[in-house]
mmCIF file of C-alpha atoms and ligand atoms in Angstrom:
data_model
loop_
_atom_site.group_PDB
_atom_site.id
_atom_site.type_symbol
_atom_site.label_atom_id
_atom_site.label_comp_id
_atom_site.label_asym_id
_atom_site.label_seq_id
_atom_site.Cartn_x
_atom_site.Cartn_y
_atom_site.Cartn_z
ATOM 1 C CA MET A 1 0.000 0.000 0.000
ATOM 2 C CA ARG A 2 1.303 3.442 -0.843
ATOM 3 C CA ASP A 3 1.947 6.031 1.872
ATOM 4 C CA VAL A 4 -0.881 8.409 2.693
ATOM 5 C CA GLN A 5 0.169 11.765 1.251
ATOM 6 C CA GLN A 6 -0.850 14.752 3.349
ATOM 7 C CA PRO A 7 -1.826 17.960 1.512
ATOM 8 C CA GLN A 8 1.023 19.811 -0.171
ATOM 9 C CA GLY A 9 0.587 23.554 0.284
ATOM 10 C CA THR A 10 -1.423 25.609 2.736
ATOM 11 C CA VAL A 11 -4.768 24.562 4.214
ATOM 12 C CA VAL A 12 -7.281 27.262 5.204
ATOM 13 C CA VAL A 13 -9.510 26.273 8.144
ATOM 14 C CA THR A 14 -12.403 28.604 8.946
ATOM 15 C CA GLY A 15 -13.469 28.806 12.581
ATOM 16 C CA GLY A 16 -10.212 27.234 13.779
ATOM 17 C CA SER A 17 -10.148 28.869 17.200
ATOM 18 C CA ARG A 18 -12.417 26.377 18.951
ATOM 19 C CA GLY A 19 -14.170 23.011 18.674
ATOM 20 C CA ILE A 20 -13.936 20.952 15.504
ATOM 21 C CA GLY A 21 -11.935 23.626 13.647
ATOM 22 C CA ALA A 22 -9.334 23.796 16.403
ATOM 23 C CA ALA A 23 -9.030 19.992 16.327
ATOM 24 C CA VAL A 24 -8.499 20.102 12.539
ATOM 25 C CA VAL A 25 -5.782 22.762 12.926
ATOM 26 C CA GLN A 26 -4.097 20.605 15.569
ATOM 27 C CA ALA A 27 -4.321 17.417 13.475
ATOM 28 C CA LEU A 28 -2.869 19.144 10.396
ATOM 29 C CA ALA A 29 -0.124 20.881 12.367
ATOM 30 C CA ALA A 30 0.844 17.523 13.905
ATOM 31 C CA ARG A 31 1.406 16.273 10.342
ATOM 32 C CA GLY A 32 3.487 19.326 9.427
ATOM 33 C CA VAL A 33 0.858 20.883 7.129
ATOM 34 C CA PRO A 34 0.944 24.732 7.106
ATOM 35 C CA VAL A 35 -2.408 26.115 8.247
ATOM 36 C CA CYS A 36 -4.054 29.521 8.066
ATOM 37 C CA PHE A 37 -7.159 29.578 10.231
ATOM 38 C CA SER A 38 -9.831 32.180 10.858
ATOM 39 C CA TYR A 39 -11.767 33.151 13.935
ATOM 40 C CA ALA A 40 -14.677 35.546 14.469
ATOM 41 C CA THR A 41 -14.060 37.314 17.799
ATOM 42 C CA ASN A 42 -12.264 35.042 20.277
ATOM 43 C CA ARG A 43 -8.659 36.219 19.901
ATOM 44 C CA GLU A 44 -7.522 34.505 23.099
ATOM 45 C CA ALA A 45 -8.735 31.080 21.914
ATOM 46 C CA ALA A 46 -7.166 31.682 18.485
ATOM 47 C CA GLU A 47 -3.809 32.594 20.024
ATOM 48 C CA PHE A 48 -3.891 29.427 22.137
ATOM 49 C CA VAL A 49 -4.515 27.209 19.077
ATOM 50 C CA ALA A 50 -1.842 29.050 17.071
ATOM 51 C CA GLN A 51 0.693 28.600 19.878
ATOM 52 C CA GLN A 52 -0.056 24.851 20.126
ATOM 53 C CA ALA A 53 0.574 24.476 16.378
ATOM 54 C CA ALA A 54 3.706 26.632 16.521
ATOM 55 C CA ASP A 55 5.023 24.439 19.360
ATOM 56 C CA LEU A 56 4.933 21.543 16.872
ATOM 57 C CA GLY A 57 7.169 23.553 14.554
ATOM 58 C CA THR A 58 4.477 23.963 11.897
ATOM 59 C CA PRO A 59 3.846 27.341 10.201
ATOM 60 C CA VAL A 60 0.455 28.642 11.319
ATOM 61 C CA LEU A 61 -1.416 31.929 10.958
ATOM 62 C CA ALA A 62 -4.527 33.041 12.892
ATOM 63 C CA VAL A 63 -6.586 35.676 11.069
ATOM 64 C CA ARG A 64 -9.679 37.451 12.352
ATOM 65 C CA ALA A 65 -12.167 37.121 9.502
ATOM 66 C CA ASP A 66 -15.952 36.860 9.515
ATOM 67 C CA VAL A 67 -16.752 34.318 6.794
ATOM 68 C CA SER A 68 -19.996 36.125 5.915
ATOM 69 C CA ASP A 69 -18.053 39.301 5.039
ATOM 70 C CA GLU A 70 -16.643 39.285 1.506
ATOM 71 C CA ALA A 71 -13.758 41.669 2.295
ATOM 72 C CA ASP A 72 -12.776 39.613 5.355
ATOM 73 C CA VAL A 73 -12.762 36.414 3.273
ATOM 74 C CA ARG A 74 -10.528 37.985 0.607
ATOM 75 C CA HIS A 75 -8.180 39.166 3.348
ATOM 76 C CA LEU A 76 -8.102 35.659 4.894
ATOM 77 C CA PHE A 77 -7.013 34.033 1.633
ATOM 78 C CA ALA A 78 -4.465 36.765 0.879
ATOM 79 C CA ARG A 79 -2.888 36.137 4.301
ATOM 80 C CA ALA A 80 -2.986 32.346 3.726
ATOM 81 C CA GLU A 81 -0.858 32.722 0.601
ATOM 82 C CA GLU A 82 1.947 34.102 2.787
ATOM 83 C CA LEU A 83 2.449 30.439 3.835
ATOM 84 C CA GLY A 84 2.412 29.098 0.256
ATOM 85 C CA PRO A 85 -0.188 28.180 -2.383
ATOM 86 C CA VAL A 86 -3.620 27.309 -0.976
ATOM 87 C CA THR A 87 -4.419 23.662 -1.791
ATOM 88 C CA GLY A 88 -6.901 22.892 0.992
ATOM 89 C CA LEU A 89 -9.973 24.509 2.531
ATOM 90 C CA VAL A 90 -11.955 23.263 5.502
ATOM 91 C CA ASN A 91 -15.226 25.211 5.420
ATOM 92 C CA ASN A 92 -15.893 24.721 9.128
ATOM 93 C CA ALA A 93 -17.061 28.042 10.625
ATOM 94 C CA GLY A 94 -20.687 27.720 11.623
ATOM 95 C CA VAL A 95 -23.276 28.978 14.078
ATOM 96 C CA ASN A 96 -26.496 27.676 15.552
ATOM 97 C CA ALA A 97 -29.376 29.261 17.456
ATOM 98 C CA PRO A 98 -31.479 28.380 20.515
ATOM 99 C CA ALA A 99 -34.048 25.601 20.119
ATOM 100 C CA ALA A 100 -37.292 26.836 18.559
ATOM 101 C CA CYS A 101 -40.106 25.492 16.382
ATOM 102 C CA VAL A 102 -40.471 26.843 12.842
ATOM 103 C CA VAL A 103 -43.654 28.700 13.832
ATOM 104 C CA ASP A 104 -41.602 30.763 16.324
ATOM 105 C CA ILE A 105 -38.616 31.598 14.081
ATOM 106 C CA ASP A 106 -38.127 35.160 12.802
ATOM 107 C CA ALA A 107 -36.379 36.390 9.658
ATOM 108 C CA ALA A 108 -33.336 37.845 11.446
ATOM 109 C CA ARG A 109 -32.471 34.446 12.928
ATOM 110 C CA VAL A 110 -32.796 32.576 9.614
ATOM 111 C CA ARG A 111 -30.784 35.266 7.799
ATOM 112 C CA ARG A 112 -27.924 35.035 10.310
ATOM 113 C CA LEU A 113 -27.724 31.242 10.019
ATOM 114 C CA LEU A 114 -27.743 31.439 6.211
ATOM 115 C CA GLU A 115 -25.234 34.325 6.131
ATOM 116 C CA VAL A 116 -22.613 32.442 8.174
ATOM 117 C CA ASN A 117 -23.305 28.799 7.319
ATOM 118 C CA VAL A 118 -24.185 29.154 3.623
ATOM 119 C CA VAL A 119 -22.965 32.513 2.259
ATOM 120 C CA GLY A 120 -19.724 32.063 4.223
ATOM 121 C CA ALA A 121 -19.177 28.577 2.785
ATOM 122 C CA PHE A 122 -19.795 29.811 -0.776
ATOM 123 C CA LEU A 123 -17.434 32.812 -0.433
ATOM 124 C CA CYS A 124 -14.632 30.694 1.000
ATOM 125 C CA ALA A 125 -15.160 27.961 -1.610
ATOM 126 C CA ARG A 126 -14.952 30.561 -4.381
ATOM 127 C CA GLU A 127 -11.681 32.032 -3.106
ATOM 128 C CA ALA A 128 -10.207 28.562 -2.520
ATOM 129 C CA VAL A 129 -11.213 26.958 -5.826
ATOM 130 C CA THR A 130 -9.934 29.944 -7.833
ATOM 131 C CA ARG A 131 -6.516 29.450 -6.253
ATOM 132 C CA MET A 132 -6.587 25.631 -6.447
ATOM 133 C CA VAL A 133 -7.275 25.632 -10.173
ATOM 134 C CA ARG A 134 -4.306 28.003 -10.596
ATOM 135 C CA ALA A 135 -2.129 25.745 -8.402
ATOM 136 C CA GLY A 136 -3.161 22.627 -10.350
ATOM 137 C CA GLY A 137 -5.411 21.035 -7.743
ATOM 138 C CA GLY A 138 -6.711 20.944 -4.210
ATOM 139 C CA THR A 139 -9.481 19.808 -1.891
ATOM 140 C CA VAL A 140 -12.426 21.533 -0.215
ATOM 141 C CA VAL A 141 -13.973 19.854 2.828
ATOM 142 C CA ASN A 142 -17.346 21.285 3.852
ATOM 143 C CA VAL A 143 -18.421 20.730 7.450
ATOM 144 C CA SER A 144 -22.134 19.966 7.277
ATOM 145 C CA SER A 145 -24.207 18.267 10.002
ATOM 146 C CA ARG A 146 -26.386 15.193 10.458
ATOM 147 C CA ALA A 147 -29.062 17.845 11.041
ATOM 148 C CA ALA A 148 -29.196 18.244 7.238
ATOM 149 C CA VAL A 149 -30.681 14.743 7.040
ATOM 150 C CA LEU A 150 -32.551 14.554 10.375
ATOM 151 C CA GLY A 151 -34.197 17.993 9.950
ATOM 152 C CA SER A 152 -33.864 18.903 13.669
ATOM 153 C CA PRO A 153 -37.617 19.188 14.396
ATOM 154 C CA GLY A 154 -38.401 21.244 17.514
ATOM 155 C CA GLU A 155 -34.787 22.426 17.713
ATOM 156 C CA TYR A 156 -33.575 24.262 14.620
ATOM 157 C CA VAL A 157 -34.973 23.365 11.225
ATOM 158 C CA ASP A 158 -33.364 26.576 9.903
ATOM 159 C CA TYR A 159 -29.899 25.371 10.925
ATOM 160 C CA ALA A 160 -30.655 21.959 9.382
ATOM 161 C CA ALA A 161 -31.714 23.687 6.154
ATOM 162 C CA SER A 162 -28.479 25.710 6.099
ATOM 163 C CA LYS A 163 -26.496 22.474 6.317
ATOM 164 C CA ALA A 164 -28.599 20.857 3.567
ATOM 165 C CA ALA A 165 -27.533 23.821 1.424
ATOM 166 C CA VAL A 166 -23.914 23.034 2.284
ATOM 167 C CA ASP A 167 -24.467 19.439 1.118
ATOM 168 C CA ALA A 168 -25.811 20.745 -2.200
ATOM 169 C CA LEU A 169 -22.733 22.980 -2.529
ATOM 170 C CA THR A 170 -20.562 19.880 -2.088
ATOM 171 C CA VAL A 171 -22.334 17.956 -4.851
ATOM 172 C CA GLY A 172 -22.641 20.816 -7.338
ATOM 173 C CA LEU A 173 -19.225 22.395 -6.931
ATOM 174 C CA ALA A 174 -17.550 18.971 -7.030
ATOM 175 C CA ARG A 175 -19.058 18.349 -10.470
ATOM 176 C CA GLU A 176 -18.068 21.821 -11.686
ATOM 177 C CA VAL A 177 -14.379 21.377 -10.898
ATOM 178 C CA ALA A 178 -13.779 17.605 -10.927
ATOM 179 C CA ASP A 179 -11.867 17.779 -14.220
ATOM 180 C CA GLN A 180 -9.625 20.567 -12.921
ATOM 181 C CA GLY A 181 -7.956 18.537 -10.174
ATOM 182 C CA VAL A 182 -10.144 19.891 -7.373
ATOM 183 C CA ARG A 183 -12.121 17.563 -5.076
ATOM 184 C CA VAL A 184 -15.063 18.830 -3.016
ATOM 185 C CA VAL A 185 -16.239 16.637 -0.163
ATOM 186 C CA GLY A 186 -17.975 16.993 3.185
ATOM 187 C CA VAL A 187 -18.409 15.584 6.669
ATOM 188 C CA ARG A 188 -21.667 15.414 8.625
ATOM 189 C CA PRO A 189 -20.811 15.393 12.338
ATOM 190 C CA GLY A 190 -23.395 14.115 14.781
ATOM 191 C CA LEU A 191 -23.464 15.091 18.474
ATOM 192 C CA ILE A 192 -19.963 16.404 19.133
ATOM 193 C CA ARG A 193 -18.707 17.816 22.439
ATOM 194 C CA THR A 194 -17.927 21.473 21.643
ATOM 195 C CA ASP A 195 -19.032 24.929 22.813
ATOM 196 C CA ILE A 196 -21.667 25.220 20.075
ATOM 197 C CA HIS A 197 -24.375 23.666 22.272
ATOM 198 C CA ALA A 198 -23.774 26.051 25.212
ATOM 199 C CA THR A 199 -23.562 29.011 22.835
ATOM 200 C CA ALA A 200 -27.020 28.032 21.522
ATOM 201 C CA GLY A 201 -28.296 27.918 25.126
ATOM 202 C CA ASP A 202 -28.187 24.130 25.732
ATOM 203 C CA PRO A 203 -24.912 23.139 27.441
ATOM 204 C CA GLY A 204 -26.196 19.671 28.465
ATOM 205 C CA ARG A 205 -27.404 18.708 24.963
ATOM 206 C CA VAL A 206 -24.820 16.007 24.192
ATOM 207 C CA GLU A 207 -25.275 14.285 27.583
ATOM 208 C CA ARG A 208 -29.064 14.445 27.257
ATOM 209 C CA LEU A 209 -29.244 13.018 23.742
ATOM 210 C CA GLN A 210 -26.301 10.643 23.624
ATOM 211 C CA ARG A 211 -28.495 7.606 24.391
ATOM 212 C CA SER A 212 -30.101 8.171 20.979
ATOM 213 C CA VAL A 213 -26.722 7.524 19.351
ATOM 214 C CA PRO A 214 -26.337 3.840 18.349
ATOM 215 C CA MET A 215 -22.764 3.914 19.681
ATOM 216 C CA GLY A 216 -24.151 5.254 22.981
ATOM 217 C CA ARG A 217 -21.960 8.328 23.308
ATOM 218 C CA GLY A 218 -21.250 11.777 21.956
ATOM 219 C CA GLY A 219 -18.279 12.288 19.688
ATOM 220 C CA GLU A 220 -15.073 14.250 20.183
ATOM 221 C CA ALA A 221 -13.869 17.039 17.909
ATOM 222 C CA ALA A 222 -10.677 15.049 17.275
ATOM 223 C CA GLU A 223 -12.739 12.177 15.807
ATOM 224 C CA VAL A 224 -14.233 14.552 13.223
ATOM 225 C CA ALA A 225 -10.801 16.056 12.550
ATOM 226 C CA GLU A 226 -9.362 12.647 11.637
ATOM 227 C CA ALA A 227 -12.069 12.179 8.982
ATOM 228 C CA VAL A 228 -11.357 15.667 7.615
ATOM 229 C CA VAL A 229 -7.623 14.998 7.431
ATOM 230 C CA TRP A 230 -8.244 11.743 5.549
ATOM 231 C CA LEU A 231 -10.548 13.477 3.066
ATOM 232 C CA LEU A 232 -7.895 16.165 2.492
ATOM 233 C CA SER A 233 -5.196 13.554 1.943
ATOM 234 C CA ASP A 234 -4.203 11.763 -1.244
ATOM 235 C CA ALA A 235 -5.594 8.569 0.297
ATOM 236 C CA ALA A 236 -9.021 9.957 -0.686
ATOM 237 C CA SER A 237 -7.884 10.785 -4.239
ATOM 238 C CA TYR A 238 -10.946 9.195 -5.951
ATOM 239 C CA VAL A 239 -13.504 10.629 -3.495
ATOM 240 C CA THR A 240 -15.478 13.698 -4.561
ATOM 241 C CA GLY A 241 -19.025 15.078 -4.460
ATOM 242 C CA THR A 242 -19.946 13.100 -1.364
ATOM 243 C CA THR A 243 -20.334 13.687 2.381
ATOM 244 C CA LEU A 244 -19.220 11.314 5.134
ATOM 245 C CA ASP A 245 -21.315 10.889 8.306
ATOM 246 C CA VAL A 246 -19.198 11.064 11.483
ATOM 247 C CA SER A 247 -21.980 10.479 13.962
ATOM 248 C CA GLY A 248 -21.695 7.166 15.797
ATOM 249 C CA GLY A 249 -24.491 5.770 13.629
ATOM 250 C CA ARG A 250 -27.092 8.458 14.508
HETATM 251 P P1 NAP B 301 -17.868 26.010 18.063
HETATM 252 O O1 NAP B 301 -17.182 25.205 19.098
HETATM 253 O O2 NAP B 301 -18.981 26.920 18.467
HETATM 254 O O3 NAP B 301 -16.761 26.849 17.240
HETATM 255 C C1 NAP B 301 -17.193 27.672 16.200
HETATM 256 C C2 NAP B 301 -15.991 28.248 15.481
HETATM 257 O O4 NAP B 301 -16.464 29.016 14.374
HETATM 258 C C3 NAP B 301 -15.197 29.209 16.351
HETATM 259 O O5 NAP B 301 -13.845 29.102 15.978
HETATM 260 C C4 NAP B 301 -15.778 30.564 15.976
HETATM 261 O O6 NAP B 301 -14.866 31.651 16.176
HETATM 262 C C5 NAP B 301 -16.006 30.349 14.501
HETATM 263 N N1 NAP B 301 -17.008 31.247 13.918
HETATM 264 C C6 NAP B 301 -18.288 31.440 14.310
HETATM 265 N N2 NAP B 301 -18.883 32.344 13.511
HETATM 266 C C7 NAP B 301 -17.957 32.718 12.609
HETATM 267 C C8 NAP B 301 -17.945 33.644 11.538
HETATM 268 N N3 NAP B 301 -19.047 34.380 11.220
HETATM 269 N N4 NAP B 301 -16.811 33.796 10.826
HETATM 270 C C9 NAP B 301 -15.708 33.075 11.134
HETATM 271 N N5 NAP B 301 -15.651 32.192 12.132
HETATM 272 C C10 NAP B 301 -16.757 32.022 12.860
HETATM 273 O O7 NAP B 301 -18.508 25.071 16.924
HETATM 274 P P2 NAP B 301 -18.214 23.541 16.516
HETATM 275 O O8 NAP B 301 -19.158 22.678 17.259
HETATM 276 O O9 NAP B 301 -16.759 23.242 16.540
HETATM 277 O O10 NAP B 301 -18.762 23.579 15.012
HETATM 278 C C11 NAP B 301 -17.910 23.611 13.883
HETATM 279 C C12 NAP B 301 -18.730 23.220 12.674
HETATM 280 O O11 NAP B 301 -19.254 21.912 12.878
HETATM 281 C C13 NAP B 301 -19.926 24.135 12.441
HETATM 282 O O12 NAP B 301 -20.105 24.323 11.061
HETATM 283 C C14 NAP B 301 -21.090 23.342 13.022
HETATM 284 O O13 NAP B 301 -22.309 23.694 12.434
HETATM 285 C C15 NAP B 301 -20.658 21.931 12.668
HETATM 286 N N6 NAP B 301 -21.273 20.886 13.486
HETATM 287 C C16 NAP B 301 -21.075 20.816 14.832
HETATM 288 C C17 NAP B 301 -21.681 19.781 15.553
HETATM 289 C C18 NAP B 301 -21.512 19.624 17.046
HETATM 290 O O14 NAP B 301 -22.231 18.805 17.645
HETATM 291 N N7 NAP B 301 -20.585 20.323 17.681
HETATM 292 C C19 NAP B 301 -22.501 18.865 14.892
HETATM 293 C C20 NAP B 301 -22.691 18.976 13.529
HETATM 294 C C21 NAP B 301 -22.062 19.984 12.836
HETATM 295 P P3 NAP B 301 -14.726 32.391 17.636
HETATM 296 O O15 NAP B 301 -13.906 31.457 18.504
HETATM 297 O O16 NAP B 301 -14.010 33.654 17.344
HETATM 298 O O17 NAP B 301 -16.119 32.587 18.146
#
């Protein structure tokens, strides 16, 4: 069996300051892959992740950039090129909202979820793919959610819909650029222990729901990161236009 080739070039990870994104940054840095990651507001968390990667001797850049802001996204990719050609993107930055039924959801909430989770993913994919085609290839990994399939009734159908849009981006963009050396794939995490649940007002969510997971437990951010790293690697060279569930069977 041939060796698993890690990405050559720089990988951009959005939302790398905490949770799944931070675990992806750590997993790539441990393999010596240069990483440029974004964060929204939490500079302290970003500096901690950057220091951990730097301690491994891997070039890393932390850039404050809101993925829903076009100028910020352009700035993020310009900074990433300081580390070398961009050949990987992990479209990870995402937000959720407190549990609510569709009949109680207002326009501002839906717009915010779509702005960050969908518009952000499209803007970053555009900047990445433009550069990857120029560089002769690359891989985009979109971080979706099992919510896209389960629909999240009584919790956040709007969030689920935003992730279903991400899944459609994976399929459509993959087919647009498959003959230009660019792969577009996704992961659908299930219940993963990160801050996102507390931020959406439900800190005990994973503990409460983990019995509904066939494997009987919540997942760790590092377990999602390993799937992302594999999808980015040359070991996944014939995989495109598809999304992998990382959800303990849920
Ligand atoms: P998290 O712990 O809340 O971390 C979110 C990250 O995204 C942070 O680094 C945050 O930056 C960044 N971020 C938020 N809004 C942003 C924006 N507008 N622009 C740029 N960065 C932004 O979340 P997580 O659980 O790791 O989630 C990561 C991804 O996995 C999301 O797409 C989420 O929908 C998806 N997911 C999570 C789960 C789960 O159970 N945890 C399940 C399925 C899917 P700051 O640190 O500056 O705030």
